[in-house]
mmCIF file of C-alpha atoms in Angstrom:
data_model
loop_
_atom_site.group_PDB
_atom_site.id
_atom_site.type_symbol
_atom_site.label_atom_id
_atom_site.label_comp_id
_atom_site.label_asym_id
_atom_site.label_seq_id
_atom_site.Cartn_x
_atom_site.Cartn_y
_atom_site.Cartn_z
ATOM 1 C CA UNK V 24 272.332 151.187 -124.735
ATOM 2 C CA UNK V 25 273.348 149.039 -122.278
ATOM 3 C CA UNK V 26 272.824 149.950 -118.417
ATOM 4 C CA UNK V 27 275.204 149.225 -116.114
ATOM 5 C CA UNK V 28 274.720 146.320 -113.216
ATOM 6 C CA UNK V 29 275.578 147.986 -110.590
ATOM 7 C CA UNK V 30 273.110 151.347 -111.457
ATOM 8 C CA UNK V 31 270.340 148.193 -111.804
ATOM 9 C CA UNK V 32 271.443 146.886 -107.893
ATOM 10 C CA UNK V 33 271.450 150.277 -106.789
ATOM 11 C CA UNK V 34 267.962 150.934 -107.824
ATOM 12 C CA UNK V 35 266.648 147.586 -106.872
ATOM 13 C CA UNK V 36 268.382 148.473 -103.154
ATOM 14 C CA UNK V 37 266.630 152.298 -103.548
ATOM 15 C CA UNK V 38 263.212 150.867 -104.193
ATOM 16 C CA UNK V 39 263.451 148.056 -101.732
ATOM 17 C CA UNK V 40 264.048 149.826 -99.165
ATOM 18 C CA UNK V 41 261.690 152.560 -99.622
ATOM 19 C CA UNK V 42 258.836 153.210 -96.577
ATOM 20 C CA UNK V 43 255.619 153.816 -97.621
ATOM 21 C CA UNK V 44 253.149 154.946 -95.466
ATOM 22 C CA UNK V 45 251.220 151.764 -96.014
ATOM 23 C CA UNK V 46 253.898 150.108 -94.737
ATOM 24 C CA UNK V 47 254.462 152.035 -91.632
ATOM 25 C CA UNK V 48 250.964 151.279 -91.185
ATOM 26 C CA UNK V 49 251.209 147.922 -90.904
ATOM 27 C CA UNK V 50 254.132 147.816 -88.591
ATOM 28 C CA UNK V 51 252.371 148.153 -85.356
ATOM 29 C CA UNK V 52 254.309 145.638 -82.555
ATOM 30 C CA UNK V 53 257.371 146.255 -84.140
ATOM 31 C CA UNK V 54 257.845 150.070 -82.468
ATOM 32 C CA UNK V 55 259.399 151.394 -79.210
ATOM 33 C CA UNK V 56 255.907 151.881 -76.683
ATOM 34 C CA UNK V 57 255.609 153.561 -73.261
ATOM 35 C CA UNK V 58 252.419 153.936 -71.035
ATOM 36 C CA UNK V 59 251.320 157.121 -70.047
ATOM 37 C CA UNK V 60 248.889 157.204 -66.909
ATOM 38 C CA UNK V 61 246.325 160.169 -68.922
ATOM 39 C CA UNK V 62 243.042 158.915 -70.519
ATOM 40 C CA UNK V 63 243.578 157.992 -74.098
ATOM 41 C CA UNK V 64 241.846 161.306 -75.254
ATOM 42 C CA UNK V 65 244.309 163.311 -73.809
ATOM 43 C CA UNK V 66 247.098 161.223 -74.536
ATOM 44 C CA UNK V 67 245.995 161.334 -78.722
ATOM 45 C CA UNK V 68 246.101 165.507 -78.487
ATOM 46 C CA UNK V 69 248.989 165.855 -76.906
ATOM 47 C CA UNK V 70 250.754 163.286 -79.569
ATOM 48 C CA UNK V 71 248.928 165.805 -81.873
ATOM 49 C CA UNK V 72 250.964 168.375 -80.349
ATOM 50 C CA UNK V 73 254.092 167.122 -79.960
ATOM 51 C CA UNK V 74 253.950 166.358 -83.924
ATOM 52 C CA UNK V 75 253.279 169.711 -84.282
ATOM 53 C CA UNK V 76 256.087 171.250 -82.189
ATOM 54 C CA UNK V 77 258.484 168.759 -84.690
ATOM 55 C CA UNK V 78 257.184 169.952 -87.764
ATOM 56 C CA UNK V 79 255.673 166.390 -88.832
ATOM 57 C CA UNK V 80 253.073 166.952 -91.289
ATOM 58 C CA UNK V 81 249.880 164.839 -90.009
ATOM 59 C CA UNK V 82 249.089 161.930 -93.219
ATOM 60 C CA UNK V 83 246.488 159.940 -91.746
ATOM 61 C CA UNK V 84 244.298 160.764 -87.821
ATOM 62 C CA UNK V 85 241.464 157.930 -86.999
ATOM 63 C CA UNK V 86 241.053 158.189 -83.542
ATOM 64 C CA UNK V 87 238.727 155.268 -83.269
ATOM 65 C CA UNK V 88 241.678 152.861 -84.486
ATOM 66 C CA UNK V 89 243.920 154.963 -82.210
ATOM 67 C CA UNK V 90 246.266 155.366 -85.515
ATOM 68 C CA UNK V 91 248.749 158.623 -86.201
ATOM 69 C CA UNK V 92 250.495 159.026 -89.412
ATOM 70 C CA UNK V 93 253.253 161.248 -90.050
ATOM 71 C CA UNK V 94 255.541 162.397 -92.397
ATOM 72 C CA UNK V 95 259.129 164.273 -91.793
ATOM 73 C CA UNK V 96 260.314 165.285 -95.282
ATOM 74 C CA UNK V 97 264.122 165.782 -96.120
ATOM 75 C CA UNK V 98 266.838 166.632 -94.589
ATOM 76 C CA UNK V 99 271.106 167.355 -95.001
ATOM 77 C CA UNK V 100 271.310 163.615 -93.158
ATOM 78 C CA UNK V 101 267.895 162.101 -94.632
ATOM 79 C CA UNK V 102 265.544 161.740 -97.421
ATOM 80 C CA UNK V 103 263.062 161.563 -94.896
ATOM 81 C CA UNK V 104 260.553 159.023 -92.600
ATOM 82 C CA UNK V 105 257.112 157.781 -92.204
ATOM 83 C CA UNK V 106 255.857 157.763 -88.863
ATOM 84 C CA UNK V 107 253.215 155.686 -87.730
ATOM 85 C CA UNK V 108 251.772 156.538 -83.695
ATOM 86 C CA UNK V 109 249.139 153.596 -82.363
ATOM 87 C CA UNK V 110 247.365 154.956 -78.871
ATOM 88 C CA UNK V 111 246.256 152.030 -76.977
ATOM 89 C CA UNK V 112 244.141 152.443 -73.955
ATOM 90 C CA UNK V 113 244.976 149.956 -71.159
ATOM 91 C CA UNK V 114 242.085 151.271 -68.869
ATOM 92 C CA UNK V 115 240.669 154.433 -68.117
ATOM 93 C CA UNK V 116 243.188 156.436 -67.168
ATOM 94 C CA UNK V 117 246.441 154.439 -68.729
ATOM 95 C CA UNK V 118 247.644 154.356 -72.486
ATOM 96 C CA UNK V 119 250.361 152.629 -74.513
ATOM 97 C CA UNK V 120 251.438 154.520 -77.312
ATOM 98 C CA UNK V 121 253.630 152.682 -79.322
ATOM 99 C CA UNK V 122 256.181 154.386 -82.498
ATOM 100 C CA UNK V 123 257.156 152.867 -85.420
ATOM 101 C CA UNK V 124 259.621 155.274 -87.827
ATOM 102 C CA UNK V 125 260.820 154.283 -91.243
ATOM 103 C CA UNK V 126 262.969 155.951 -93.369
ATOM 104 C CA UNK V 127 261.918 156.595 -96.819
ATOM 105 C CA UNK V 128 265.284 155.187 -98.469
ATOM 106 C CA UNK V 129 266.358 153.511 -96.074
ATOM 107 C CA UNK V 130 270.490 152.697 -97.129
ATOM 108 C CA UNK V 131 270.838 156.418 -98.166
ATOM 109 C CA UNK V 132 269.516 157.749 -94.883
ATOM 110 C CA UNK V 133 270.994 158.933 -91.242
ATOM 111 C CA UNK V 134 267.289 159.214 -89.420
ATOM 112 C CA UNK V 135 266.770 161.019 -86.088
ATOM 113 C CA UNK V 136 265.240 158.852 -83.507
ATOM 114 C CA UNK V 137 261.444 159.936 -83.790
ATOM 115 C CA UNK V 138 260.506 157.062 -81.506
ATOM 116 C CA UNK V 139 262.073 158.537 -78.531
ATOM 117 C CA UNK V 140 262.051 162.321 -79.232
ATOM 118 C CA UNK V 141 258.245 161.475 -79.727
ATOM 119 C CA UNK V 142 257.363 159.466 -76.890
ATOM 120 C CA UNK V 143 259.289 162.473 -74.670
ATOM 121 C CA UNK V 144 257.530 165.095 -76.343
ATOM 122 C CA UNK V 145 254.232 163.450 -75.489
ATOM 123 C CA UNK V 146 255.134 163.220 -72.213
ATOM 124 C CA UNK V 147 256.473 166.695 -72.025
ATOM 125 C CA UNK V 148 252.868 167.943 -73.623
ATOM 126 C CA UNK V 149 250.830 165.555 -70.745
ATOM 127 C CA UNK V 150 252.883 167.199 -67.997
ATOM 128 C CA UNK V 151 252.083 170.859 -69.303
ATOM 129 C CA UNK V 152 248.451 169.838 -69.215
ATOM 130 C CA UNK V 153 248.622 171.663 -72.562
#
């Protein structure tokens, strides 16, 4: 039985392009950041909650590494994403949190932009002092 080449390119392009969420994890530097004047203590809960209020199921929490990992699962426009969050304090009361979202297949997906609905969610939770 002989398979056809372009069902072999399309799976080589499927699997390539798949996120892991080992990979996410080793994509800090390579997100969208912003710095949030809160402690980061307060800043990791309230990324905590704004996951929450998204429906991102938590993967991976290690707050001494300052590292988040999500997952959003599928979608009508996506198969879904791995999110990784990395919490950086700058000083005592300022923290960069930086977003990095990959799409599980990434040339069969339409993604919403976690990096930004995160990072505003975050800062919606900080200014609700929730």
């Amino acid at each position: 039985m002989k398979i056809p080449v372009m069902v072999i390119i399309l799976i080589v392009i499927a699997v390539g392009g798949c996120a892991s969420t080992e990979t996410v994890k080793e994509s800090e530097g390579q997100g969208v950041s912003r710095t949030y004047t809160y402690p980061s203590d307060v800043v990791y809960e309230a990324t905590i909650s704004a996951a929450k209020t998204q429906e991102l199921e938590i993967v991976e929490t290690d707050k001494t590494k300052g590292r988040l990992i999500f997952k959003h699962g599928v979608t009508l426009w996506s198969w879904g994403e791995n999110i990784a969050v990395f919490i950086k304090p700058q000083s005592t009361n300022s923290t960069e949190v930086e977003i990095v979202s990959e799409p599980v297949m990434a040339p069969f997906n339409i993604p919403p932009d976690w990096q930004h609905i995160l990072l505003d969610k975050i800062d919606e939770e900080l200014r609700s002092g929730k």
